[in-house]
Coordinates of C-alpha atoms and ligand atoms in Angstrom, one line a residue:
M1 CA 12.7 16.6 14.2
T2 CA 16.3 17.7 13.4
A3 CA 19.4 15.9 12.3
S4 CA 22.2 18.0 13.8
T5 CA 25.4 18.4 11.9
S6 CA 27.4 19.6 14.9
S7 CA 31.1 19.3 14.7
L8 CA 32.9 16.5 16.5
P9 CA 34.1 17.6 20.0
C10 CA 37.6 16.3 20.7
R11 CA 36.7 15.3 24.3
L12 CA 33.1 14.7 25.2
A13 CA 31.6 13.4 28.4
L14 CA 27.9 12.2 28.8
K15 CA 26.4 11.7 32.2
G16 CA 23.6 9.2 32.9
D17 CA 22.8 5.7 33.8
L18 CA 25.1 3.7 31.6
L19 CA 24.0 0.2 30.6
D20 CA 25.8 -2.3 28.4
F21 CA 27.1 -5.9 28.4
T22 CA 30.5 -7.3 28.9
A23 CA 29.5 -10.8 27.7
S24 CA 26.5 -12.9 26.8
P25 CA 24.0 -13.1 29.7
A26 CA 22.9 -16.7 30.4
W27 CA 19.4 -17.5 29.2
G28 CA 16.8 -16.7 31.9
A29 CA 19.3 -15.1 34.3
I30 CA 18.0 -12.0 36.0
D31 CA 21.2 -11.5 38.0
S32 CA 23.8 -11.7 35.4
P33 CA 27.5 -10.8 35.7
A34 CA 27.4 -9.9 32.0
V35 CA 25.4 -6.7 32.8
R36 CA 27.4 -3.6 33.3
F37 CA 25.3 -1.0 35.0
Q38 CA 26.9 2.3 36.0
P39 CA 24.3 4.7 37.3
G40 CA 25.1 8.4 37.4
H41 CA 28.4 7.9 35.6
W42 CA 30.2 9.9 33.0
L43 CA 30.9 8.2 29.7
L44 CA 34.1 9.6 28.3
I45 CA 34.5 10.0 24.5
E46 CA 37.7 11.1 22.8
A47 CA 38.0 11.6 19.1
G48 CA 34.8 9.8 18.5
R49 CA 35.7 6.7 20.5
I50 CA 34.9 5.4 24.0
A51 CA 37.7 6.4 26.3
G52 CA 36.3 5.1 29.6
S53 CA 33.7 5.9 32.3
Q54 CA 33.9 7.4 35.8
L55 CA 31.7 8.6 38.7
E56 CA 33.5 11.9 39.2
A57 CA 32.9 14.8 36.7
P58 CA 35.7 15.3 34.3
D59 CA 37.4 18.7 34.2
E60 CA 36.6 21.6 31.8
T61 CA 38.8 20.3 29.1
W62 CA 35.8 18.0 28.4
E63 CA 32.6 19.1 26.7
R64 CA 29.9 17.8 29.2
H65 CA 26.4 16.8 28.3
D66 CA 24.6 16.1 31.6
H67 CA 21.8 13.6 31.1
S68 CA 21.4 12.7 34.8
G69 CA 18.4 10.5 35.4
R70 CA 18.4 9.1 31.9
L71 CA 19.4 5.8 30.4
I72 CA 22.4 5.6 28.2
L73 CA 22.8 2.6 25.9
P74 CA 25.0 1.6 23.0
G75 CA 23.3 2.4 19.7
F76 CA 21.0 -0.4 18.6
I77 CA 22.1 -2.7 15.8
D78 CA 19.3 -3.9 13.5
T79 CA 20.6 -7.0 11.7
H80 CA 17.8 -7.3 9.1
V81 CA 15.7 -4.5 7.7
H82 CA 14.6 -3.4 4.2
C83 CA 15.2 0.3 3.2
P84 CA 12.5 0.5 0.4
Q85 CA 9.9 -1.1 2.6
L86 CA 9.1 1.9 4.7
D87 CA 6.5 2.5 2.0
V88 CA 4.7 -0.8 2.7
I89 CA 4.9 -1.0 6.5
G90 CA 1.5 -1.9 7.9
S91 CA 0.1 -3.4 4.8
Y92 CA -3.1 -5.4 5.4
G93 CA -4.0 -9.0 5.1
A94 CA -1.4 -11.2 3.5
E95 CA 1.1 -13.9 4.3
L96 CA 4.7 -13.7 3.0
L97 CA 4.4 -14.8 -0.7
D98 CA 1.2 -12.8 -1.3
W99 CA 2.6 -9.9 0.6
L100 CA 5.7 -9.8 -1.6
N101 CA 3.7 -9.8 -4.8
R102 CA 0.9 -7.5 -3.7
Y103 CA 2.8 -4.8 -1.8
T104 CA 6.6 -5.2 -1.7
F105 CA 7.6 -5.9 -5.3
P106 CA 5.6 -2.9 -6.6
A107 CA 7.2 -0.6 -4.0
E108 CA 10.7 -1.9 -4.8
I109 CA 10.4 -1.4 -8.6
R110 CA 10.4 2.4 -8.0
Y111 CA 14.0 2.2 -6.8
S112 CA 15.3 1.9 -10.3
D113 CA 15.0 5.7 -10.4
P114 CA 18.2 7.3 -8.8
A115 CA 16.2 10.1 -7.3
V116 CA 13.8 7.7 -5.6
A117 CA 16.8 5.6 -4.4
K118 CA 18.6 8.6 -3.0
F119 CA 15.6 10.1 -1.2
G120 CA 14.6 6.7 0.1
A121 CA 18.1 5.9 1.5
E122 CA 18.4 9.3 3.2
R123 CA 14.9 9.1 4.7
F124 CA 15.5 5.5 5.8
L125 CA 18.8 6.1 7.6
D126 CA 17.4 9.2 9.3
A127 CA 14.5 7.1 10.5
L128 CA 16.9 4.5 11.9
L129 CA 18.8 7.2 13.8
A130 CA 15.4 8.6 15.1
H131 CA 14.7 5.1 16.6
G132 CA 18.1 4.8 18.2
T133 CA 19.6 2.4 15.7
T134 CA 23.1 3.4 14.7
A135 CA 24.2 0.3 12.7
A136 CA 22.3 -2.0 10.4
V137 CA 22.4 -4.8 7.9
V138 CA 20.1 -3.6 5.2
F139 CA 18.4 -4.9 2.1
P140 CA 18.0 -2.3 -0.7
T141 CA 16.6 -3.5 -4.0
V142 CA 17.8 -5.3 -7.1
H143 CA 18.9 -2.0 -8.6
K144 CA 22.6 -1.2 -8.3
V145 CA 21.7 2.5 -7.7
S146 CA 19.7 1.6 -4.6
A147 CA 22.8 0.1 -2.9
E148 CA 25.0 3.0 -4.0
A149 CA 22.5 5.4 -2.5
L150 CA 22.5 3.6 0.8
F151 CA 26.3 3.5 1.0
E152 CA 26.6 7.2 0.1
A153 CA 24.0 8.2 2.7
A154 CA 25.5 6.1 5.4
A155 CA 29.0 7.6 4.7
V156 CA 27.6 11.1 5.1
R157 CA 26.1 10.1 8.5
G158 CA 29.2 8.2 9.6
M159 CA 27.1 5.1 10.2
R160 CA 28.2 1.4 10.3
L161 CA 26.2 -0.1 7.4
V162 CA 26.3 -3.5 5.8
T163 CA 24.4 -3.8 2.5
G164 CA 24.6 -5.0 -1.1
K165 CA 22.6 -5.0 -4.2
V166 CA 19.8 -7.6 -4.0
L167 CA 20.3 -10.7 -6.3
M168 CA 17.1 -11.9 -7.9
D169 CA 16.9 -13.3 -11.4
R170 CA 13.6 -15.1 -11.4
H171 CA 10.1 -15.3 -10.0
A172 CA 9.8 -11.5 -9.7
P173 CA 8.1 -8.9 -12.0
D174 CA 9.6 -7.0 -14.8
G175 CA 11.8 -4.2 -13.5
L176 CA 12.8 -6.2 -10.5
R177 CA 15.1 -8.9 -12.0
D178 CA 18.8 -9.0 -12.9
D179 CA 20.8 -11.6 -14.7
V180 CA 23.8 -13.5 -13.5
E181 CA 26.4 -11.7 -15.6
Q182 CA 25.2 -8.2 -15.0
A183 CA 24.7 -8.9 -11.3
E184 CA 28.2 -10.2 -10.9
R185 CA 29.6 -7.1 -12.6
D186 CA 27.6 -4.9 -10.4
C187 CA 28.6 -6.7 -7.2
I188 CA 32.3 -6.6 -8.2
D189 CA 32.1 -2.9 -8.9
L190 CA 30.2 -2.1 -5.6
I191 CA 32.7 -4.2 -3.6
A192 CA 35.6 -2.3 -5.1
R193 CA 34.1 1.1 -4.4
F194 CA 32.5 0.6 -1.0
H195 CA 33.6 -2.5 0.9
G196 CA 35.9 -1.4 3.8
R197 CA 35.5 2.3 3.0
D198 CA 34.6 4.4 6.0
R199 CA 32.2 2.2 8.1
L200 CA 30.7 0.4 5.1
A201 CA 30.8 -3.3 4.3
Y202 CA 29.4 -5.3 1.4
A203 CA 27.0 -8.1 1.8
V204 CA 26.4 -10.6 -1.0
T205 CA 22.6 -10.3 -0.8
V206 CA 20.5 -13.2 -2.0
R207 CA 16.8 -12.2 -1.6
F208 CA 15.8 -15.8 -0.9
A209 CA 16.2 -19.1 -2.7
P210 CA 13.0 -18.9 -4.8
T211 CA 14.1 -15.6 -6.6
S212 CA 17.6 -16.8 -7.6
T213 CA 18.4 -19.5 -10.3
P214 CA 20.9 -22.1 -9.2
A215 CA 23.4 -20.3 -11.5
Q216 CA 23.0 -17.1 -9.6
L217 CA 23.3 -18.9 -6.2
A218 CA 26.6 -20.4 -7.5
M219 CA 27.8 -16.9 -8.5
A220 CA 26.9 -15.6 -5.0
G221 CA 28.8 -18.4 -3.4
A222 CA 31.9 -17.8 -5.6
L223 CA 31.9 -14.1 -4.5
C224 CA 31.9 -15.2 -0.8
R225 CA 34.6 -17.8 -1.3
A226 CA 36.8 -15.2 -3.1
D227 CA 36.8 -12.8 -0.2
A228 CA 36.1 -14.0 3.4
S229 CA 35.7 -10.4 4.6
L230 CA 32.4 -10.1 2.7
F231 CA 29.1 -10.5 4.5
M232 CA 26.1 -12.5 3.2
Q233 CA 22.5 -11.8 3.9
T234 CA 19.3 -13.7 2.9
H235 CA 16.0 -15.1 4.2
V236 CA 15.5 -18.7 5.3
A237 CA 12.6 -20.9 6.5
E238 CA 10.3 -18.0 7.3
N239 CA 6.9 -19.3 6.2
R240 CA 5.5 -22.8 5.5
A241 CA 4.3 -22.1 2.0
E242 CA 7.7 -20.7 1.2
V243 CA 9.5 -23.8 2.6
A244 CA 7.3 -26.0 0.4
W245 CA 8.0 -23.9 -2.7
V246 CA 11.8 -24.2 -2.1
A247 CA 11.5 -28.0 -1.8
E248 CA 9.8 -28.0 -5.2
L249 CA 12.3 -25.7 -6.8
F250 CA 15.4 -27.5 -5.4
P251 CA 14.4 -31.2 -5.2
T252 CA 17.9 -32.4 -4.6
A253 CA 18.6 -30.1 -1.6
R254 CA 18.2 -31.8 1.8
S255 CA 16.4 -28.7 3.2
Y256 CA 15.9 -25.0 2.5
L257 CA 19.1 -24.2 4.4
D258 CA 21.0 -26.7 2.4
V259 CA 20.3 -24.7 -0.8
Y260 CA 22.6 -22.1 0.7
A261 CA 25.0 -24.4 2.5
R262 CA 25.9 -26.4 -0.7
E263 CA 26.8 -23.1 -2.5
G264 CA 29.1 -21.9 0.3
L265 CA 26.8 -19.2 1.4
L266 CA 26.9 -20.1 5.1
H267 CA 29.9 -18.6 7.0
P268 CA 30.6 -16.5 10.1
R269 CA 29.6 -13.3 8.2
A270 CA 26.3 -14.7 7.0
V271 CA 23.0 -13.2 8.4
L272 CA 19.9 -15.3 7.8
A273 CA 16.6 -13.8 8.6
H274 CA 13.9 -15.8 10.4
G275 CA 15.0 -19.4 10.5
I276 CA 11.6 -20.4 12.1
W277 CA 11.1 -23.8 10.2
L278 CA 14.6 -25.2 10.5
D279 CA 15.1 -28.9 11.5
D280 CA 17.7 -30.3 13.9
E281 CA 20.2 -31.0 11.1
D282 CA 19.9 -27.4 9.8
K283 CA 20.5 -26.1 13.3
R284 CA 23.7 -28.2 13.6
V285 CA 24.8 -26.9 10.2
L286 CA 24.2 -23.3 11.2
A287 CA 26.1 -23.7 14.4
A288 CA 29.1 -25.3 12.6
S289 CA 29.1 -22.5 10.0
G290 CA 29.2 -19.6 12.5
A291 CA 26.3 -17.9 10.7
Q292 CA 23.7 -16.1 12.7
V293 CA 19.9 -16.0 12.6
A294 CA 18.2 -12.5 12.7
F295 CA 15.2 -13.0 14.9
C296 CA 12.4 -10.8 13.5
P297 CA 9.5 -11.1 15.9
S298 CA 7.3 -8.2 14.9
S299 CA 7.5 -9.4 11.3
N300 CA 6.9 -13.1 12.2
L301 CA 3.7 -12.1 14.1
F302 CA 2.5 -9.6 11.6
L303 CA 2.9 -11.9 8.6
G304 CA 1.7 -14.9 10.6
S305 CA 5.0 -16.7 9.8
G306 CA 5.5 -18.6 13.0
L307 CA 7.3 -18.6 16.4
F308 CA 11.1 -18.7 16.4
D309 CA 12.4 -21.0 19.2
W310 CA 15.3 -19.1 20.7
P311 CA 16.2 -21.6 23.5
A312 CA 16.5 -24.3 20.8
A313 CA 19.0 -22.0 19.0
Q314 CA 20.9 -21.7 22.2
R315 CA 21.0 -25.5 22.7
A316 CA 22.1 -25.9 19.1
G317 CA 24.8 -23.3 19.6
F318 CA 24.1 -20.8 16.8
Q319 CA 24.1 -17.1 17.3
V320 CA 20.8 -15.0 17.4
S321 CA 20.6 -11.3 16.9
A322 CA 17.5 -9.0 16.9
A323 CA 16.0 -7.4 13.9
S324 CA 13.0 -5.4 12.8
D325 CA 12.5 -6.7 9.2
V326 CA 10.5 -3.6 8.4
G327 CA 8.3 -3.6 6.3
G328 CA 7.2 -7.1 7.2
G329 CA 8.0 -5.9 10.7
T330 CA 5.8 -3.2 12.0
S331 CA 8.3 -0.9 13.7
L332 CA 11.9 0.2 13.5
S333 CA 11.9 0.6 17.3
M334 CA 14.1 -2.1 18.8
Q335 CA 12.1 -1.8 22.1
R336 CA 8.9 -2.7 20.3
N337 CA 10.6 -5.6 18.4
L338 CA 12.1 -6.9 21.7
L339 CA 8.7 -6.7 23.3
D340 CA 7.3 -8.8 20.5
G341 CA 10.3 -11.1 20.9
Y342 CA 9.3 -11.5 24.6
K343 CA 5.7 -12.4 23.6
V344 CA 6.9 -14.9 20.9
Q345 CA 9.0 -16.7 23.5
A346 CA 6.2 -16.5 26.1
M347 CA 3.8 -18.3 23.6
A348 CA 6.2 -21.3 23.8
G349 CA 6.5 -21.1 27.5
H350 CA 9.9 -19.5 27.5
R351 CA 11.0 -16.3 29.2
M352 CA 13.2 -13.8 27.4
T353 CA 14.9 -11.5 29.9
A354 CA 15.5 -7.8 29.2
W355 CA 19.2 -8.8 29.2
A356 CA 18.8 -11.4 26.5
G357 CA 16.8 -9.0 24.3
L358 CA 19.0 -5.9 24.8
H359 CA 22.2 -7.9 24.4
A360 CA 20.9 -9.3 21.1
A361 CA 20.3 -5.8 19.8
T362 CA 23.7 -4.5 20.9
R363 CA 26.8 -6.5 21.9
G364 CA 25.4 -9.8 20.8
A365 CA 24.7 -8.6 17.3
A366 CA 28.1 -6.9 17.1
E367 CA 29.8 -10.2 18.1
A368 CA 27.7 -12.2 15.7
L369 CA 28.8 -9.8 12.9
G370 CA 32.4 -9.9 14.0
L371 CA 32.2 -6.1 14.7
A372 CA 32.5 -6.1 18.5
H373 CA 35.7 -4.2 18.3
E374 CA 33.7 -1.3 16.8
I375 CA 30.1 -1.3 18.0
G376 CA 27.7 -2.7 20.5
S377 CA 29.2 -1.8 23.9
F378 CA 31.0 0.8 25.9
D379 CA 34.3 -1.0 25.7
V380 CA 37.2 1.4 25.5
G381 CA 38.3 1.9 21.9
T382 CA 34.9 1.2 20.3
L383 CA 33.3 3.9 18.3
A384 CA 30.9 6.1 20.3
D385 CA 27.6 5.1 18.8
V386 CA 25.5 6.0 21.9
C387 CA 21.9 6.7 22.6
V388 CA 20.3 8.6 25.5
W389 CA 16.8 7.6 26.5
D390 CA 14.2 8.8 28.9
W391 CA 13.5 6.1 31.4
A392 CA 9.8 6.9 31.1
S393 CA 7.4 9.3 29.5
G394 CA 3.7 9.6 30.2
P395 CA 1.9 8.8 33.5
V396 CA 1.7 5.0 33.0
A397 CA 5.4 4.4 32.3
Q398 CA 6.4 6.9 34.9
A399 CA 4.3 5.3 37.6
R400 CA 5.7 1.9 36.6
Q401 CA 9.3 3.1 36.9
Q402 CA 8.6 4.6 40.3
V403 CA 7.6 1.3 41.8
A404 CA 10.3 -0.9 40.1
R405 CA 12.5 -2.3 42.8
E406 CA 15.5 -3.9 41.2
L407 CA 17.4 -3.3 38.0
H408 CA 16.0 -6.0 35.8
E409 CA 12.4 -5.0 36.7
K410 CA 13.2 -1.4 35.8
V411 CA 14.9 -2.3 32.5
F412 CA 12.3 -4.8 31.6
A413 CA 9.5 -2.3 32.2
W414 CA 11.5 0.2 30.0
M415 CA 11.9 -2.3 27.2
T416 CA 8.1 -3.1 27.4
L417 CA 6.8 0.5 27.7
S418 CA 9.3 2.5 25.7
D419 CA 9.7 3.3 22.1
E420 CA 11.4 5.9 19.9
R421 CA 9.5 8.7 21.5
D422 CA 11.8 8.3 24.5
L423 CA 14.9 9.0 22.5
V424 CA 16.7 12.1 23.8
S425 CA 19.9 12.1 21.8
C426 CA 21.6 9.8 19.3
Y427 CA 25.4 10.0 18.8
V428 CA 27.3 8.4 16.0
G429 CA 31.1 8.3 16.3
G430 CA 30.7 10.8 19.1
K431 CA 28.7 13.3 17.0
V432 CA 25.1 14.2 17.6
R433 CA 23.1 12.8 14.6
F434 CA 19.6 13.0 15.9
Q435 CA 17.9 15.0 18.6
P436 CA 14.1 15.2 18.6
D437 CA 12.5 18.7 18.9
K438 CA 10.9 18.0 22.3
G439 CA 12.4 20.8 24.4
H440 CA 15.1 18.8 26.1
Ligands
GUN501 N1 11.5 -13.2 1.8 C1 11.9 -12.8 0.6 N2 11.8 -11.4 0.5 C2 11.4 -11.0 1.7 C3 11.1 -9.7 2.2 O1 11.2 -8.7 1.6 N3 10.6 -9.7 3.5 C4 10.4 -10.8 4.2 N4 9.9 -10.7 5.5 N5 10.7 -12.1 3.8 C5 11.2 -12.1 2.5
ZN502 ZN1 13.4 -9.4 5.4

């Protein structure tokens, strides 16, 4: 595998089957006007931004990459993933709270070492690119250096990254706790140095309610109130034992979500992972706040957490994006996560179209994050974060594609049978950032 450092061509054109969304597809709609499919078209990129698309080949003033017969999508956006948890992906036999103590916290303690943090951040972002994910909302660890390392590594790669030092000042082992005053100083310094620089943004990052004292949650809320351009990320209502623990720790809160709501942590730039065990009032509060839930199906299945009800979220009117939650999740591949998402919905008798899934991993995530002017589609003026995929590899997927009759069938089969091994090329801001060594 190679991460190319090729220079940025001024005018670049990519040919292939272009697929993106112009709006949100209606739930369950196979024929959706929100789907923009342009087979055999050229995607035009000027100075790293999308400049348009056309059927006819552009002239020789354009550097042309002909990917005819391949699928071209906007880079995926993973709205909830943990950098240090590549080391614990696929850990056996535990539900959330046991899994955190047994596997995750010990792995995260190592990130106090700047060398571990730097190596881990670079390896993690390269792994995202190798899975076709060009933008992400990421948890590092409690250590300031782990957030610095991620910001620095994303800037080098030109990636859109939202992250922030994890806040956790209780119920965690030695070496993995901060305190309110130091954490506040670290957040203020990181915000000053990285928020709004290049394609970086700061997220006030509360691990989850049990690992922050009320004083720390109040500090986090004050940071959000002081600057509405900050993001916020946390976990909520993932697992039943976790929900019961939060009720014990915060007896005056109406619900788990209310612990965050009453501190001012819910706002349009808030990303809450999971949200499986929310009640109707929580759903109303979420919708009114403009916050989104990151649906993490592979994690929810792997940790036995529960089945997120996406149609109920639609009815309540809050936004849902797609996420891997590695290392609770078992793959960085958004195709694999979307396939798990389909299965989760199917268990409840719902049908998630390929359009709903792919939209939630591209334009839908971008809109929920307030970043649709930059990422998530082929709209003119957005940055050219673009991935080229094989429609199929191997005899089973190839045979399936050959008999697919209409577009949704073809794309749904791709979503179901594909993974990162089908990635041909990954462009970030119009520059090749990943190309597998597979002889293309
Ligand atoms: N809740 C608190 N921390 C974590 C974490 O690291 N992963 C998941 N899946 N849930 C959490
Ligand atoms: Zn998580």
